[in-house]
Amino acid sequence: GGDAAAEEGAMSFADKIKALAAQAAAAAEAAGKGKAVAAGKGAAEADASDGAKPAEDAAPEEAEEDKGFFVDCDKGEGYMAKEQTEEFLQVLDAVSGSKPEMKAARTWMLEHSPVAKHMCELVLMKFQREYQELKKFHIMCLISDVLAQSQKKAKEDAAYVDSINENFQEVLPAITDMAVKGQTKDIVEKIFKVTQVWALKNVFSANYVKHIQGCVQRALAKAKAA
């Protein structure tokens, strides 16, 4: 029964993440097409009007490009306003493995736990579009730390709603999959140790952790063979 439920849950994670990935890819493609169209249009109009028109076309193009990470701002419950989103993206971008940065990011995320759903989406987008291998590992360590602290807080404070664990559980398989792809054997082993901490601290169910560890072990086999 438990394994079947875990598999069914994993399927729903996979479906959800595929949809998010497709959405992000479509948005990136649309932005690329928008740039090409605007460039062609601007060049044609420059010939016709001594370059006065392209400057007017440039402004909406910038707004189009920005929309990527801000697409879900002010969407409703569980989502951030644009200013908060900018703040969170800066917090994530600053993480490089140093303790002060990790602590600052962890504190920010715990203080803004009601918008954990939006945090998850933004982390996914950053992994898909920008972050390189080592950065992904640092963010994995951050997420692990935040999950453990949020769970601890929930045990100590009955009024605290652990929306961080609830929401990250849905996207963690996809985040882990992206984090281990293309990594060195050393980093994949470190990510595997992170998943072992989840098992030891009972952050998630044993079946759930096994599902994620399977993905890490496959990446480890590839890294060893490389």
GROMACS .gro file of C-alpha atoms in nm:
model
  226
    1GLY     CA    1   0.000   0.000   0.000
    2GLY     CA    2   0.266   0.256   0.104
    3ASP     CA    3   0.488   0.190  -0.200
    4ALA     CA    4   0.191   0.222  -0.437
    5ALA     CA    5   0.096   0.553  -0.275
    6ALA     CA    6   0.454   0.675  -0.304
    7GLU     CA    7   0.463   0.577  -0.673
    8GLU     CA    8   0.134   0.750  -0.735
    9GLY     CA    9   0.269   1.058  -0.554
   10ALA     CA   10   0.587   1.047  -0.759
   11MET     CA   11   0.378   1.035  -1.078
   12SER     CA   12   0.187   1.342  -0.972
   13PHE     CA   13   0.518   1.518  -0.893
   14ALA     CA   14   0.653   1.419  -1.234
   15ASP     CA   15   0.340   1.538  -1.415
   16LYS     CA   16   0.340   1.867  -1.228
   17ILE     CA   17   0.709   1.930  -1.289
   18LYS     CA   18   0.681   1.837  -1.657
   19ALA     CA   19   0.407   2.096  -1.688
   20LEU     CA   20   0.619   2.358  -1.508
   21ALA     CA   21   0.922   2.276  -1.723
   22ALA     CA   22   0.715   2.295  -2.041
   23GLN     CA   23   0.571   2.626  -1.926
   24ALA     CA   24   0.920   2.765  -1.856
   25ALA     CA   25   1.049   2.640  -2.193
   26ALA     CA   26   0.753   2.794  -2.374
   27ALA     CA   27   0.807   3.124  -2.193
   28ALA     CA   28   1.177   3.122  -2.283
   29GLU     CA   29   1.095   3.041  -2.647
   30ALA     CA   30   0.833   3.315  -2.659
   31ALA     CA   31   1.081   3.564  -2.512
   32GLY     CA   32   1.337   3.460  -2.775
   33LYS     CA   33   1.085   3.500  -3.057
   34GLY     CA   34   0.982   3.834  -2.914
   35LYS     CA   35   1.341   3.953  -2.926
   36ALA     CA   36   1.384   3.837  -3.287
   37VAL     CA   37   1.058   4.000  -3.399
   38ALA     CA   38   1.138   4.324  -3.217
   39ALA     CA   39   1.489   4.329  -3.366
   40GLY     CA   40   1.358   4.279  -3.720
   41LYS     CA   41   1.081   4.532  -3.674
   42GLY     CA   42   1.320   4.786  -3.521
   43ALA     CA   43   1.568   4.750  -3.807
   44ALA     CA   44   1.298   4.798  -4.070
   45GLU     CA   45   1.159   5.104  -3.894
   46ALA     CA   46   1.506   5.250  -3.843
   47ASP     CA   47   1.550   5.259  -4.221
   48ALA     CA   48   1.215   5.432  -4.261
   49SER     CA   49   1.241   5.689  -3.981
   50ASP     CA   50   1.608   5.756  -3.900
   51GLY     CA   51   1.606   5.534  -3.589
   52ALA     CA   52   1.340   5.724  -3.396
   53LYS     CA   53   1.100   5.429  -3.368
   54PRO     CA   54   1.324   5.146  -3.229
   55ALA     CA   55   1.367   5.333  -2.898
   56GLU     CA   56   0.989   5.322  -2.850
   57ASP     CA   57   0.981   4.948  -2.928
   58ALA     CA   58   1.258   4.874  -2.675
   59ALA     CA   59   1.058   4.960  -2.360
   60PRO     CA   60   0.787   4.690  -2.386
   61GLU     CA   61   1.055   4.435  -2.483
   62GLU     CA   62   1.230   4.483  -2.147
   63ALA     CA   63   0.903   4.427  -1.961
   64GLU     CA   64   0.848   4.108  -2.162
   65GLU     CA   65   1.190   3.976  -2.062
   66ASP     CA   66   1.140   4.057  -1.693
   67LYS     CA   67   0.815   3.863  -1.683
   68GLY     CA   68   0.997   3.530  -1.651
   69PHE     CA   69   1.060   3.527  -1.277
   70PHE     CA   70   0.774   3.766  -1.200
   71VAL     CA   71   0.502   3.582  -1.391
   72ASP     CA   72   0.316   3.468  -1.076
   73CYS     CA   73   0.357   3.780  -0.861
   74ASP     CA   74   0.041   3.887  -0.675
   75LYS     CA   75  -0.134   3.570  -0.793
   76GLY     CA   76  -0.305   3.522  -0.457
   77GLU     CA   77  -0.253   3.314  -0.144
   78GLY     CA   78   0.090   3.152  -0.130
   79TYR     CA   79   0.242   3.401  -0.377
   80MET     CA   80   0.464   3.707  -0.330
   81ALA     CA   81   0.435   4.063  -0.450
   82LYS     CA   82   0.697   4.181  -0.705
   83GLU     CA   83   0.911   4.354  -0.439
   84GLN     CA   84   0.917   4.039  -0.223
   85THR     CA   85   1.001   3.826  -0.526
   86GLU     CA   86   1.296   4.051  -0.610
   87GLU     CA   87   1.415   4.021  -0.250
   88PHE     CA   88   1.392   3.640  -0.253
   89LEU     CA   89   1.577   3.614  -0.586
   90GLN     CA   90   1.856   3.832  -0.443
   91VAL     CA   91   1.871   3.609  -0.133
   92LEU     CA   92   1.902   3.297  -0.352
   93ASP     CA   93   2.160   3.454  -0.584
   94ALA     CA   94   2.376   3.551  -0.285
   95VAL     CA   95   2.407   3.192  -0.159
   96SER     CA   96   2.756   3.055  -0.226
   97GLY     CA   97   2.809   2.811   0.060
   98SER     CA   98   2.934   3.055   0.326
   99LYS     CA   99   2.765   3.027   0.666
  100PRO     CA  100   2.645   3.392   0.690
  101GLU     CA  101   2.476   3.373   0.347
  102MET     CA  102   2.319   3.037   0.428
  103LYS     CA  103   2.191   3.168   0.760
  104ALA     CA  104   2.050   3.486   0.602
  105ALA     CA  105   1.872   3.283   0.332
  106ARG     CA  106   1.737   3.030   0.584
  107THR     CA  107   1.606   3.309   0.809
  108TRP     CA  108   1.436   3.482   0.515
  109MET     CA  109   1.266   3.164   0.398
  110LEU     CA  110   1.144   3.067   0.746
  111GLU     CA  111   1.008   3.419   0.804
  112HIS     CA  112   0.819   3.404   0.474
  113SER     CA  113   0.689   3.045   0.503
  114PRO     CA  114   0.331   3.139   0.395
  115VAL     CA  115   0.467   3.200   0.041
  116ALA     CA  116   0.659   2.869   0.026
  117LYS     CA  117   0.460   2.765  -0.283
  118HIS     CA  118   0.600   3.061  -0.477
  119MET     CA  119   0.952   2.998  -0.339
  120CYS     CA  120   0.941   2.645  -0.483
  121GLU     CA  121   0.844   2.770  -0.828
  122LEU     CA  122   1.120   3.032  -0.828
  123VAL     CA  123   1.387   2.780  -0.719
  124LEU     CA  124   1.275   2.551  -1.003
  125MET     CA  125   1.296   2.834  -1.255
  126LYS     CA  126   1.642   2.935  -1.132
  127PHE     CA  127   1.760   2.573  -1.165
  128GLN     CA  128   1.614   2.548  -1.517
  129ARG     CA  129   1.740   2.879  -1.650
  130GLU     CA  130   2.045   3.006  -1.463
  131TYR     CA  131   2.214   2.808  -1.189
  132GLN     CA  132   2.521   2.600  -1.264
  133GLU     CA  133   2.626   2.274  -1.095
  134LEU     CA  134   2.798   2.405  -0.780
  135LYS     CA  135   2.530   2.668  -0.721
  136LYS     CA  136   2.261   2.398  -0.740
  137PHE     CA  137   2.446   2.199  -0.473
  138HIS     CA  138   2.460   2.503  -0.242
  139ILE     CA  139   2.086   2.562  -0.288
  140MET     CA  140   2.020   2.193  -0.213
  141CYS     CA  141   2.209   2.235   0.117
  142LEU     CA  142   2.007   2.549   0.192
  143ILE     CA  143   1.675   2.375   0.122
  144SER     CA  144   1.777   2.081   0.343
  145ASP     CA  145   1.862   2.320   0.628
  146VAL     CA  146   1.536   2.513   0.587
  147LEU     CA  147   1.329   2.192   0.579
  148ALA     CA  148   1.484   2.065   0.904
  149GLN     CA  149   1.442   2.402   1.079
  150SER     CA  150   1.083   2.441   0.962
  151GLN     CA  151   0.996   2.093   1.085
  152LYS     CA  152   1.158   2.167   1.422
  153LYS     CA  153   0.961   2.492   1.447
  154ALA     CA  154   0.636   2.307   1.373
  155LYS     CA  155   0.704   2.066   1.661
  156GLU     CA  156   0.775   2.349   1.905
  157ASP     CA  157   0.492   2.582   1.800
  158ALA     CA  158   0.144   2.435   1.749
  159ALA     CA  159   0.030   2.753   1.571
  160TYR     CA  160   0.306   2.730   1.307
  161VAL     CA  161   0.192   2.585   0.973
  162ASP     CA  162   0.478   2.396   0.806
  163SER     CA  163   0.396   2.503   0.450
  164ILE     CA  164   0.768   2.485   0.363
  165ASN     CA  165   0.784   2.105   0.400
  166GLU     CA  166   0.441   2.064   0.244
  167ASN     CA  167   0.529   2.261  -0.071
  168PHE     CA  168   0.892   2.159  -0.117
  169GLN     CA  169   0.792   1.793  -0.093
  170GLU     CA  170   0.609   1.839  -0.424
  171VAL     CA  171   0.905   1.980  -0.616
  172LEU     CA  172   1.204   1.822  -0.442
  173PRO     CA  173   1.229   1.521  -0.679
  174ALA     CA  174   1.261   1.760  -0.976
  175ILE     CA  175   1.501   1.992  -0.791
  176THR     CA  176   1.721   1.696  -0.691
  177ASP     CA  177   1.714   1.558  -1.046
  178MET     CA  178   1.834   1.892  -1.184
  179ALA     CA  179   2.092   1.927  -0.905
  180VAL     CA  180   2.268   1.595  -0.981
  181LYS     CA  181   2.272   1.620  -1.362
  182GLY     CA  182   2.619   1.689  -1.497
  183GLN     CA  183   2.775   1.692  -1.150
  184THR     CA  184   3.110   1.542  -1.054
  185LYS     CA  185   3.116   1.219  -0.852
  186ASP     CA  186   3.224   1.417  -0.543
  187ILE     CA  187   2.925   1.654  -0.556
  188VAL     CA  188   2.673   1.378  -0.631
  189GLU     CA  189   2.802   1.189  -0.325
  190LYS     CA  190   2.752   1.503  -0.115
  191ILE     CA  191   2.396   1.540  -0.243
  192PHE     CA  192   2.335   1.175  -0.153
  193LYS     CA  193   2.452   1.256   0.203
  194VAL     CA  194   2.195   1.536   0.213
  195THR     CA  195   1.921   1.283   0.134
  196GLN     CA  196   2.057   1.055   0.407
  197VAL     CA  197   2.007   1.338   0.656
  198TRP     CA  198   1.640   1.356   0.549
  199ALA     CA  199   1.605   0.986   0.624
  200LEU     CA  200   1.786   1.006   0.961
  201LYS     CA  201   1.587   1.308   1.079
  202ASN     CA  202   1.259   1.169   0.942
  203VAL     CA  203   1.206   1.488   0.743
  204PHE     CA  204   1.011   1.278   0.489
  205SER     CA  205   0.872   0.925   0.475
  206ALA     CA  206   1.117   0.641   0.404
  207ASN     CA  207   0.951   0.563   0.067
  208TYR     CA  208   0.970   0.926  -0.043
  209VAL     CA  209   1.342   0.950   0.043
  210LYS     CA  210   1.408   0.617  -0.135
  211HIS     CA  211   1.243   0.757  -0.449
  212ILE     CA  212   1.474   1.061  -0.445
  213GLN     CA  213   1.782   0.854  -0.359
  214GLY     CA  214   1.715   0.634  -0.663
  215CYS     CA  215   1.757   0.941  -0.884
  216VAL     CA  216   2.081   1.038  -0.704
  217GLN     CA  217   2.223   0.686  -0.728
  218ARG     CA  218   2.158   0.676  -1.105
  219ALA     CA  219   2.347   1.005  -1.142
  220LEU     CA  220   2.628   0.868  -0.924
  221ALA     CA  221   2.664   0.561  -1.149
  222LYS     CA  222   2.692   0.792  -1.453
  223ALA     CA  223   2.948   1.016  -1.277
  224LYS     CA  224   3.161   0.714  -1.182
  225ALA     CA  225   3.149   0.584  -1.540
  226ALA     CA  226   3.250   0.922  -1.686
   0.00000   0.00000   0.00000
